[in-house]
Amino acid sequence: MALRLLLHVAVLRLGTTRPLVQGLGFREPAVAWPSFFHLNSPLEIQETRQIPKNGSAPLLVDVKVFVSNVFNVRPPSPSQDILRYTMSSMLLLRLSWLDTRLAWNGSVYPRRMVTLPWVSLWTPGLTLQEALWVDWQDRSPQARVDPDGHVELYLALTTETNCDFELLHFPRDQSDCTLSFYAFSNSAMELEFQPHVVNEIVSVKREYVVRDLKTQVPPQQLVPCFQVTLRLQNTALKAILALLVPGEALLLADMCGWLLPLQATERTAYKVTLLLGYLVFHSSLVQALPSSSSCNPLLIYYFTVLLLLLFISTIETVLLAGLLARGHLRAKSSSSPAPRGEQQDPGHPGPNPEEAPRGVKGSWSSWAEAADHTFFLVYVAGMVCSQFIFAGLWMWATCKSDPAPGEAAPHGGQPRL
């Protein structure tokens, strides 16, 4: 390490201008080089890599987070792993703090700024809590130091992190994804962050867009920490057209089935075909929708209600058609001709075989049609009410998830023996 610093100092010295001629010969002026250019022993190097002192107060590190891109926002399907509730993002961190040990006299050593390798001085070590992986763009970043000792360090990274999506209003959901940066090598008494965030996203042609950004410093933390919260909103018009339009079309197709006469066998076949087709659609649809342990999408319940309505409609058609068919069979059996050998009294000819079935058939048909018409009105009223109820839930319903174990009891509660 000392050799590396000496080589760096030699390069800086070669880059300086030669001294002016004074008197009879050349003389190098007495320049007060910064103290960190004379680190010749491991102890001095180790001292500069310790956190700077700020008296009795913690060292203030100003952090500006530039969010340049958010992509691969993926709420999973039930067949996927829970870790697929992820978000990928590209960030640029600008960290600045004051280290008076690196200051020098600018009037004597006229340099506005110098660059030093980050391994030669103290820098806050950051760990992203929610990260599945982090790719740091520059493995050996350079820190810039001004004559007053202000240090400025840029860190660019691409990361994939977990995100707790609120899926109640999927596919028009809105979720807050948090990125928590911790400095585990220091305590809260030594270091304090002052975070700021800047939205530099220029492309919005995607399914999820960033609607808001904010930062905060969590209170009562044992180690220094700051959080960046991204509010993501789903703008999936494709999913709405692919999910809601087929459901509404199914209700219209089911109501059009009442235009077919109850006595026609085509009506029963039509209803059963709709039910079987929707069962296949419902099973594939539920598998495609994301789910969670507490707040599942309202669309799951909406399409389940549609399935129940279609099932009730089909059962009503089958029951009334069956009762009507049984009535016809009973009418035919009651009007069957008398057995052979049985004489009929000429004075009492008995009922006309054409009139009796016609009367029974008319009573059964009128009763079935009246019941079918009444059920149709009730069905339409129930369908309209279900649509209004769903619209109200979509507009005003909220779902409060159960707190995670780490949130219900900080750090998972007290350790158990």
Tab-separated table of C-alpha atoms in Angstrom:
chain	number	residue	atom	x	y	z
A	1	MET	CA	0.000	0.000	0.000
A	2	ALA	CA	2.825	2.392	0.868
A	3	LEU	CA	4.539	1.624	-2.431
A	4	ARG	CA	1.346	2.366	-4.321
A	5	LEU	CA	0.985	5.742	-2.594
A	6	LEU	CA	4.586	6.613	-3.316
A	7	LEU	CA	4.122	5.831	-7.004
A	8	HIS	CA	1.009	8.004	-7.061
A	9	VAL	CA	2.912	10.880	-5.436
A	10	ALA	CA	5.724	10.500	-7.970
A	11	VAL	CA	3.262	10.825	-10.831
A	12	LEU	CA	1.792	13.950	-9.264
A	13	ARG	CA	5.241	15.467	-8.818
A	14	LEU	CA	6.170	14.819	-12.442
A	15	GLY	CA	2.985	16.591	-13.516
A	16	THR	CA	3.926	19.853	-11.703
A	17	THR	CA	5.651	22.779	-13.404
A	18	ARG	CA	9.366	23.338	-13.031
A	19	PRO	CA	10.500	26.125	-10.640
A	20	LEU	CA	11.436	29.550	-11.911
A	21	VAL	CA	15.067	30.773	-12.052
A	22	GLN	CA	16.097	32.683	-8.931
A	23	GLY	CA	19.640	34.128	-8.465
A	24	LEU	CA	22.535	32.187	-9.992
A	25	GLY	CA	21.029	28.723	-9.998
A	26	PHE	CA	17.919	26.563	-9.913
A	27	ARG	CA	16.181	26.166	-6.596
A	28	GLU	CA	13.007	24.255	-5.868
A	29	PRO	CA	10.636	26.386	-3.833
A	30	ALA	CA	9.636	25.226	-0.381
A	31	VAL	CA	6.181	23.762	-1.052
A	32	ALA	CA	4.066	22.510	1.840
A	33	TRP	CA	2.838	19.222	0.345
A	34	PRO	CA	-0.332	17.799	1.822
A	35	SER	CA	0.249	15.495	4.718
A	36	PHE	CA	-1.233	12.496	2.917
A	37	PHE	CA	1.554	12.747	0.275
A	38	HIS	CA	4.119	11.780	2.928
A	39	LEU	CA	2.559	8.546	4.156
A	40	ASN	CA	5.665	6.455	4.363
A	41	SER	CA	4.729	4.061	7.157
A	42	PRO	CA	1.890	1.564	7.516
A	43	LEU	CA	0.773	3.280	10.710
A	44	GLU	CA	0.196	6.570	8.881
A	45	ILE	CA	-1.716	4.802	6.136
A	46	GLN	CA	-3.852	3.025	8.714
A	47	GLU	CA	-4.603	6.370	10.390
A	48	THR	CA	-6.001	7.901	7.201
A	49	ARG	CA	-8.239	4.876	6.761
A	50	GLN	CA	-9.915	5.467	10.125
A	51	ILE	CA	-13.142	7.454	10.229
A	52	PRO	CA	-12.486	11.201	10.575
A	53	LYS	CA	-13.308	12.759	13.901
A	54	ASN	CA	-15.972	15.425	14.218
A	55	GLY	CA	-15.561	16.211	17.873
A	56	SER	CA	-18.318	14.667	19.990
A	57	ALA	CA	-20.814	14.677	17.083
A	58	PRO	CA	-21.011	11.962	14.440
A	59	LEU	CA	-19.418	12.557	11.054
A	60	LEU	CA	-21.973	13.901	8.561
A	61	VAL	CA	-21.896	12.259	5.154
A	62	ASP	CA	-24.032	13.914	2.504
A	63	VAL	CA	-25.474	11.330	0.097
A	64	LYS	CA	-27.160	12.237	-3.172
A	65	VAL	CA	-28.812	9.299	-4.944
A	66	PHE	CA	-29.400	9.645	-8.681
A	67	VAL	CA	-31.965	7.105	-9.951
A	68	SER	CA	-31.300	6.703	-13.672
A	69	ASN	CA	-33.325	3.604	-14.561
A	70	VAL	CA	-35.829	1.109	-13.148
A	71	PHE	CA	-36.554	-2.050	-15.114
A	72	ASN	CA	-37.565	-5.724	-14.779
A	73	VAL	CA	-40.314	-5.042	-12.248
A	74	ARG	CA	-41.757	-8.530	-11.776
A	75	PRO	CA	-44.627	-9.544	-9.506
A	76	PRO	CA	-44.561	-13.345	-9.782
A	77	SER	CA	-47.221	-15.871	-10.632
A	78	PRO	CA	-48.081	-18.518	-7.997
A	79	SER	CA	-45.829	-21.061	-9.733
A	80	GLN	CA	-42.769	-18.838	-9.245
A	81	ASP	CA	-40.583	-18.356	-6.234
A	82	ILE	CA	-41.407	-15.589	-3.742
A	83	LEU	CA	-38.024	-14.013	-4.509
A	84	ARG	CA	-39.353	-13.038	-7.923
A	85	TYR	CA	-41.141	-10.056	-6.365
A	86	THR	CA	-38.166	-8.053	-7.603
A	87	MET	CA	-37.132	-4.733	-9.091
A	88	SER	CA	-33.919	-3.913	-10.943
A	89	SER	CA	-32.524	-0.393	-10.825
A	90	MET	CA	-29.485	1.643	-11.798
A	91	LEU	CA	-28.203	4.158	-9.237
A	92	LEU	CA	-25.411	6.671	-8.870
A	93	LEU	CA	-24.357	7.632	-5.336
A	94	ARG	CA	-22.431	10.820	-4.662
A	95	LEU	CA	-20.985	10.787	-1.146
A	96	SER	CA	-19.225	13.817	0.332
A	97	TRP	CA	-17.795	14.493	3.788
A	98	LEU	CA	-15.082	16.541	5.505
A	99	ASP	CA	-11.728	15.014	6.437
A	100	THR	CA	-9.413	17.732	7.797
A	101	ARG	CA	-6.463	15.318	7.772
A	102	LEU	CA	-6.425	15.601	3.967
A	103	ALA	CA	-6.482	19.432	3.854
A	104	TRP	CA	-3.537	21.465	2.570
A	105	ASN	CA	-2.557	25.103	2.108
A	106	GLY	CA	-3.943	26.102	-1.269
A	107	SER	CA	-1.827	29.257	-1.532
A	108	VAL	CA	1.382	27.261	-1.129
A	109	TYR	CA	0.353	24.165	-3.060
A	110	PRO	CA	-1.754	25.560	-5.918
A	111	ARG	CA	-3.935	22.617	-6.836
A	112	ARG	CA	-7.702	22.930	-6.810
A	113	MET	CA	-8.295	19.213	-6.427
A	114	VAL	CA	-6.484	15.892	-6.267
A	115	THR	CA	-7.724	12.362	-6.844
A	116	LEU	CA	-6.842	9.477	-4.579
A	117	PRO	CA	-7.688	5.764	-4.747
A	118	TRP	CA	-10.516	4.963	-2.390
A	119	VAL	CA	-8.483	2.248	-0.659
A	120	SER	CA	-5.970	4.841	0.574
A	121	LEU	CA	-8.474	6.765	2.728
A	122	TRP	CA	-11.577	6.177	4.789
A	123	THR	CA	-14.822	5.701	2.888
A	124	PRO	CA	-18.188	4.522	4.242
A	125	GLY	CA	-18.769	0.864	3.409
A	126	LEU	CA	-22.361	0.478	2.186
A	127	THR	CA	-24.483	-2.675	2.176
A	128	LEU	CA	-27.869	-2.847	0.448
A	129	GLN	CA	-30.219	-4.840	2.656
A	130	GLU	CA	-32.867	-5.835	0.074
A	131	ALA	CA	-30.384	-6.726	-2.671
A	132	LEU	CA	-30.310	-10.133	-4.317
A	133	TRP	CA	-27.211	-9.052	-6.211
A	134	VAL	CA	-25.274	-5.811	-6.702
A	135	ASP	CA	-22.990	-4.988	-9.618
A	136	TRP	CA	-20.649	-2.079	-8.854
A	137	GLN	CA	-19.670	-0.399	-12.128
A	138	ASP	CA	-16.239	0.753	-10.935
A	139	ARG	CA	-14.282	-1.676	-8.797
A	140	SER	CA	-11.612	0.930	-7.916
A	141	PRO	CA	-13.294	4.336	-7.730
A	142	GLN	CA	-11.292	7.507	-7.240
A	143	ALA	CA	-12.057	10.020	-4.493
A	144	ARG	CA	-11.633	13.733	-5.170
A	145	VAL	CA	-10.247	15.942	-2.398
A	146	ASP	CA	-10.190	19.755	-2.325
A	147	PRO	CA	-7.798	21.954	-0.279
A	148	ASP	CA	-10.280	22.224	2.602
A	149	GLY	CA	-10.408	18.441	3.014
A	150	HIS	CA	-13.825	17.900	1.459
A	151	VAL	CA	-13.925	14.410	-0.045
A	152	GLU	CA	-16.253	13.482	-2.885
A	153	LEU	CA	-16.785	9.888	-4.007
A	154	TYR	CA	-19.020	8.588	-6.829
A	155	LEU	CA	-20.355	5.013	-6.803
A	156	ALA	CA	-22.393	3.620	-9.705
A	157	LEU	CA	-24.276	0.358	-9.259
A	158	THR	CA	-26.911	-1.887	-10.812
A	159	THR	CA	-28.914	-3.993	-8.397
A	160	GLU	CA	-31.869	-6.368	-8.184
A	161	THR	CA	-33.833	-6.034	-4.957
A	162	ASN	CA	-36.879	-7.498	-3.263
A	163	CYS	CA	-40.033	-5.403	-3.269
A	164	ASP	CA	-43.280	-5.850	-1.327
A	165	PHE	CA	-45.912	-5.274	-4.013
A	166	GLU	CA	-49.437	-4.226	-3.080
A	167	LEU	CA	-51.434	-6.382	-5.492
A	168	LEU	CA	-54.999	-5.598	-4.406
A	169	HIS	CA	-55.637	-3.349	-7.425
A	170	PHE	CA	-53.583	-5.308	-9.942
A	171	PRO	CA	-53.146	-4.479	-12.830
A	172	ARG	CA	-53.540	-0.857	-11.680
A	173	ASP	CA	-51.500	-1.400	-8.530
A	174	GLN	CA	-49.156	1.052	-6.842
A	175	SER	CA	-46.352	-0.083	-4.557
A	176	ASP	CA	-43.525	1.425	-2.522
A	177	CYS	CA	-40.155	-0.271	-2.955
A	178	THR	CA	-37.463	0.562	-0.407
A	179	LEU	CA	-33.684	0.428	-0.797
A	180	SER	CA	-31.955	0.413	2.614
A	181	PHE	CA	-28.240	1.269	2.697
A	182	TYR	CA	-26.365	0.317	5.889
A	183	ALA	CA	-22.803	1.118	6.990
A	184	PHE	CA	-22.089	-1.850	9.257
A	185	SER	CA	-18.438	-0.920	9.800
A	186	ASN	CA	-19.414	2.115	11.904
A	187	SER	CA	-21.843	2.897	14.691
A	188	ALA	CA	-24.593	5.484	14.816
A	189	MET	CA	-22.459	7.511	17.246
A	190	GLU	CA	-19.675	7.791	14.669
A	191	LEU	CA	-21.516	8.337	11.401
A	192	GLU	CA	-24.729	9.985	10.202
A	193	PHE	CA	-26.148	10.195	6.675
A	194	GLN	CA	-27.913	13.156	5.087
A	195	PRO	CA	-29.615	11.618	2.029
A	196	HIS	CA	-31.165	13.308	-1.014
A	197	VAL	CA	-32.619	11.720	-4.139
A	198	VAL	CA	-32.828	12.906	-7.753
A	199	ASN	CA	-35.042	11.340	-10.428
A	200	GLU	CA	-33.104	11.109	-13.685
A	201	ILE	CA	-35.359	8.566	-15.429
A	202	VAL	CA	-36.110	9.784	-18.954
A	203	SER	CA	-37.880	6.759	-20.454
A	204	VAL	CA	-41.454	5.922	-19.382
A	205	LYS	CA	-42.371	3.452	-22.157
A	206	ARG	CA	-42.735	0.504	-19.831
A	207	GLU	CA	-45.251	-1.335	-17.704
A	208	TYR	CA	-44.208	0.132	-14.331
A	209	VAL	CA	-43.257	3.793	-13.967
A	210	VAL	CA	-41.730	5.687	-11.028
A	211	ARG	CA	-44.253	8.215	-9.713
A	212	ASP	CA	-42.378	9.487	-6.668
A	213	LEU	CA	-39.028	9.297	-4.895
A	214	LYS	CA	-38.208	10.086	-1.295
A	215	THR	CA	-35.472	9.462	1.263
A	216	GLN	CA	-35.445	9.086	4.998
A	217	VAL	CA	-33.156	8.155	7.867
A	218	PRO	CA	-34.802	5.481	10.051
A	219	PRO	CA	-34.828	6.442	13.720
A	220	GLN	CA	-33.267	4.403	16.507
A	221	GLN	CA	-30.883	2.403	14.366
A	222	LEU	CA	-27.819	0.732	15.857
A	223	VAL	CA	-25.805	1.336	12.691
A	224	PRO	CA	-25.907	4.276	10.239
A	225	CYS	CA	-28.602	3.826	7.633
A	226	PHE	CA	-30.579	5.716	5.004
A	227	GLN	CA	-33.482	4.564	2.826
A	228	VAL	CA	-34.596	5.438	-0.690
A	229	THR	CA	-38.270	4.731	-1.443
A	230	LEU	CA	-39.516	4.405	-5.015
A	231	ARG	CA	-43.258	4.558	-5.674
A	232	LEU	CA	-44.027	2.333	-8.666
A	233	GLN	CA	-47.331	2.410	-10.536
A	234	ASN	CA	-48.549	-0.209	-12.959
A	235	THR	CA	-49.818	1.172	-16.269
A	236	ALA	CA	-50.678	-2.171	-17.886
A	237	LEU	CA	-53.492	-1.305	-20.291
A	238	LYS	CA	-52.830	-4.586	-22.086
A	239	ALA	CA	-53.681	-6.579	-18.966
A	240	ILE	CA	-56.916	-4.636	-18.440
A	241	LEU	CA	-58.079	-5.319	-21.990
A	242	ALA	CA	-57.076	-8.963	-21.740
A	243	LEU	CA	-58.819	-9.543	-18.386
A	244	LEU	CA	-61.831	-7.254	-17.949
A	245	VAL	CA	-63.146	-7.193	-21.513
A	246	PRO	CA	-63.582	-11.014	-21.743
A	247	GLY	CA	-65.408	-11.013	-18.411
A	248	GLU	CA	-67.879	-8.347	-19.471
A	249	ALA	CA	-68.371	-10.047	-22.842
A	250	LEU	CA	-69.157	-13.291	-21.018
A	251	LEU	CA	-71.943	-11.632	-19.022
A	252	LEU	CA	-73.507	-10.228	-22.198
A	253	ALA	CA	-73.286	-13.602	-23.913
A	254	ASP	CA	-74.928	-15.277	-20.921
A	255	MET	CA	-77.813	-12.788	-20.892
A	256	CYS	CA	-78.323	-13.263	-24.640
A	257	GLY	CA	-78.942	-16.915	-23.921
A	258	TRP	CA	-82.403	-16.006	-22.557
A	259	LEU	CA	-83.429	-15.032	-26.087
A	260	LEU	CA	-83.571	-18.723	-26.930
A	261	PRO	CA	-86.862	-20.423	-25.974
A	262	LEU	CA	-86.794	-22.573	-22.879
A	263	GLN	CA	-88.213	-25.564	-24.750
A	264	ALA	CA	-85.359	-25.521	-27.287
A	265	THR	CA	-82.493	-27.876	-26.534
A	266	GLU	CA	-80.073	-25.349	-28.063
A	267	ARG	CA	-80.438	-23.097	-25.008
A	268	THR	CA	-79.223	-25.765	-22.609
A	269	ALA	CA	-76.358	-26.654	-24.939
A	270	TYR	CA	-75.472	-22.951	-25.241
A	271	LYS	CA	-75.347	-22.441	-21.463
A	272	VAL	CA	-73.317	-25.584	-20.827
A	273	THR	CA	-70.839	-24.605	-23.550
A	274	LEU	CA	-70.376	-21.172	-21.966
A	275	LEU	CA	-69.813	-22.708	-18.544
A	276	LEU	CA	-67.246	-25.244	-19.745
A	277	GLY	CA	-65.380	-22.624	-21.775
A	278	TYR	CA	-65.266	-20.215	-18.855
A	279	LEU	CA	-64.012	-22.944	-16.498
A	280	VAL	CA	-60.973	-23.384	-18.748
A	281	PHE	CA	-60.511	-19.591	-18.978
A	282	HIS	CA	-60.877	-19.167	-15.197
A	283	SER	CA	-58.336	-21.846	-14.305
A	284	SER	CA	-55.678	-20.398	-16.631
A	285	LEU	CA	-56.497	-16.842	-15.561
A	286	VAL	CA	-56.114	-17.480	-11.836
A	287	GLN	CA	-52.775	-19.174	-12.446
A	288	ALA	CA	-51.567	-16.158	-14.436
A	289	LEU	CA	-52.524	-13.544	-11.833
A	290	PRO	CA	-49.983	-12.742	-9.099
A	291	SER	CA	-50.836	-13.564	-5.520
A	292	SER	CA	-49.654	-12.849	-2.002
A	293	SER	CA	-50.241	-14.168	1.474
A	294	SER	CA	-52.578	-11.342	2.519
A	295	CYS	CA	-53.763	-9.049	-0.302
A	296	ASN	CA	-54.655	-10.950	-3.439
A	297	PRO	CA	-55.858	-9.022	-6.515
A	298	LEU	CA	-59.544	-8.096	-6.571
A	299	LEU	CA	-59.737	-9.584	-10.062
A	300	ILE	CA	-59.457	-13.075	-8.574
A	301	TYR	CA	-62.662	-12.533	-6.585
A	302	TYR	CA	-64.314	-10.741	-9.506
A	303	PHE	CA	-63.803	-13.623	-11.914
A	304	THR	CA	-64.871	-16.108	-9.231
A	305	VAL	CA	-68.166	-14.198	-8.831
A	306	LEU	CA	-68.619	-14.331	-12.621
A	307	LEU	CA	-68.110	-18.071	-12.490
A	308	LEU	CA	-70.770	-18.420	-9.790
A	309	LEU	CA	-73.237	-16.274	-11.774
A	310	LEU	CA	-72.698	-18.354	-14.894
A	311	PHE	CA	-73.062	-21.568	-12.893
A	312	ILE	CA	-76.345	-20.395	-11.348
A	313	SER	CA	-77.651	-19.352	-14.769
A	314	THR	CA	-76.805	-22.746	-16.245
A	315	ILE	CA	-78.383	-24.619	-13.323
A	316	GLU	CA	-81.587	-22.567	-13.685
A	317	THR	CA	-81.851	-23.403	-17.373
A	318	VAL	CA	-81.223	-27.103	-16.796
A	319	LEU	CA	-83.733	-27.317	-13.906
A	320	LEU	CA	-86.551	-25.514	-15.719
A	321	ALA	CA	-85.935	-27.438	-18.930
A	322	GLY	CA	-85.965	-30.686	-16.955
A	323	LEU	CA	-89.189	-29.812	-15.125
A	324	LEU	CA	-90.798	-28.799	-18.395
A	325	ALA	CA	-89.772	-32.081	-20.018
A	326	ARG	CA	-91.137	-34.060	-17.033
A	327	GLY	CA	-94.427	-32.176	-17.334
A	328	HIS	CA	-94.677	-33.155	-20.974
A	329	LEU	CA	-94.028	-36.791	-20.144
A	330	ARG	CA	-96.673	-36.820	-17.421
A	331	ALA	CA	-99.180	-35.200	-19.772
A	332	LYS	CA	-98.494	-37.817	-22.402
A	333	SER	CA	-98.803	-40.658	-19.914
A	334	SER	CA	-102.088	-39.336	-18.516
A	335	SER	CA	-103.596	-38.969	-22.009
A	336	SER	CA	-102.559	-42.413	-23.253
A	337	PRO	CA	-105.469	-44.504	-24.863
A	338	ALA	CA	-107.409	-47.050	-22.757
A	339	PRO	CA	-106.306	-50.683	-22.882
A	340	ARG	CA	-107.833	-53.035	-25.441
A	341	GLY	CA	-111.031	-54.812	-24.396
A	342	GLU	CA	-112.125	-51.965	-22.215
A	343	GLN	CA	-115.489	-50.611	-23.424
A	344	GLN	CA	-116.292	-46.992	-23.349
A	345	ASP	CA	-119.758	-45.827	-22.318
A	346	PRO	CA	-121.403	-44.050	-25.249
A	347	GLY	CA	-123.256	-41.749	-22.910
A	348	HIS	CA	-120.109	-40.763	-21.070
A	349	PRO	CA	-117.405	-40.493	-23.692
A	350	GLY	CA	-114.722	-39.245	-21.214
A	351	PRO	CA	-112.056	-36.618	-21.783
A	352	ASN	CA	-110.876	-35.736	-25.234
A	353	PRO	CA	-107.326	-37.103	-25.701
A	354	GLU	CA	-106.355	-33.966	-27.604
A	355	GLU	CA	-107.693	-31.451	-25.105
A	356	ALA	CA	-106.255	-32.841	-21.884
A	357	PRO	CA	-102.582	-32.878	-22.887
A	358	ARG	CA	-102.936	-29.459	-24.447
A	359	GLY	CA	-104.238	-27.990	-21.202
A	360	VAL	CA	-101.591	-29.667	-19.076
A	361	LYS	CA	-98.895	-28.705	-21.534
A	362	GLY	CA	-100.021	-25.101	-21.572
A	363	SER	CA	-100.046	-24.838	-17.784
A	364	TRP	CA	-96.550	-26.300	-17.470
A	365	SER	CA	-95.183	-24.069	-20.250
A	366	SER	CA	-96.718	-20.899	-18.834
A	367	TRP	CA	-95.442	-21.690	-15.343
A	368	ALA	CA	-91.913	-22.433	-16.599
A	369	GLU	CA	-91.781	-19.335	-18.767
A	370	ALA	CA	-92.992	-17.145	-15.900
A	371	ALA	CA	-90.369	-18.599	-13.567
A	372	ASP	CA	-87.698	-18.181	-16.246
A	373	HIS	CA	-88.674	-14.543	-16.827
A	374	THR	CA	-88.644	-13.807	-13.077
A	375	PHE	CA	-85.232	-15.423	-12.675
A	376	PHE	CA	-83.910	-13.403	-15.632
A	377	LEU	CA	-84.924	-10.147	-13.942
A	378	VAL	CA	-83.362	-11.221	-10.649
A	379	TYR	CA	-80.205	-12.347	-12.484
A	380	VAL	CA	-79.828	-9.033	-14.291
A	381	ALA	CA	-80.345	-7.109	-11.025
A	382	GLY	CA	-77.741	-9.274	-9.261
A	383	MET	CA	-75.289	-8.848	-12.131
A	384	VAL	CA	-75.661	-5.051	-12.110
A	385	CYS	CA	-75.276	-4.924	-8.323
A	386	SER	CA	-72.143	-7.066	-8.486
A	387	GLN	CA	-70.635	-4.677	-11.038
A	388	PHE	CA	-71.309	-1.651	-8.832
A	389	ILE	CA	-69.965	-3.431	-5.766
A	390	PHE	CA	-66.803	-4.380	-7.626
A	391	ALA	CA	-66.362	-0.803	-8.905
A	392	GLY	CA	-66.766	0.532	-5.347
A	393	LEU	CA	-64.239	-1.924	-3.963
A	394	TRP	CA	-61.835	-1.061	-6.766
A	395	MET	CA	-62.091	2.644	-5.980
A	396	TRP	CA	-62.064	2.666	-2.179
A	397	ALA	CA	-60.974	-0.694	-0.835
A	398	THR	CA	-57.590	-0.941	0.852
A	399	CYS	CA	-55.720	-3.900	2.214
A	400	LYS	CA	-53.430	-3.646	5.205
A	401	SER	CA	-50.959	-6.485	5.156
A	402	ASP	CA	-49.958	-8.237	8.323
A	403	PRO	CA	-46.621	-6.920	9.617
A	404	ALA	CA	-43.585	-9.004	8.869
A	405	PRO	CA	-41.874	-10.706	11.849
A	406	GLY	CA	-39.033	-8.186	11.707
A	407	GLU	CA	-41.480	-5.259	11.732
A	408	ALA	CA	-43.767	-6.605	14.455
A	409	ALA	CA	-40.749	-7.055	16.740
A	410	PRO	CA	-37.595	-5.086	15.857
A	411	HIS	CA	-34.755	-7.349	14.745
A	412	GLY	CA	-36.999	-10.396	15.144
A	413	GLY	CA	-37.602	-9.920	18.871
A	414	GLN	CA	-35.422	-10.907	21.781
A	415	PRO	CA	-32.929	-13.740	21.229
A	416	ARG	CA	-34.023	-17.076	22.660
A	417	LEU	CA	-31.761	-19.267	24.693
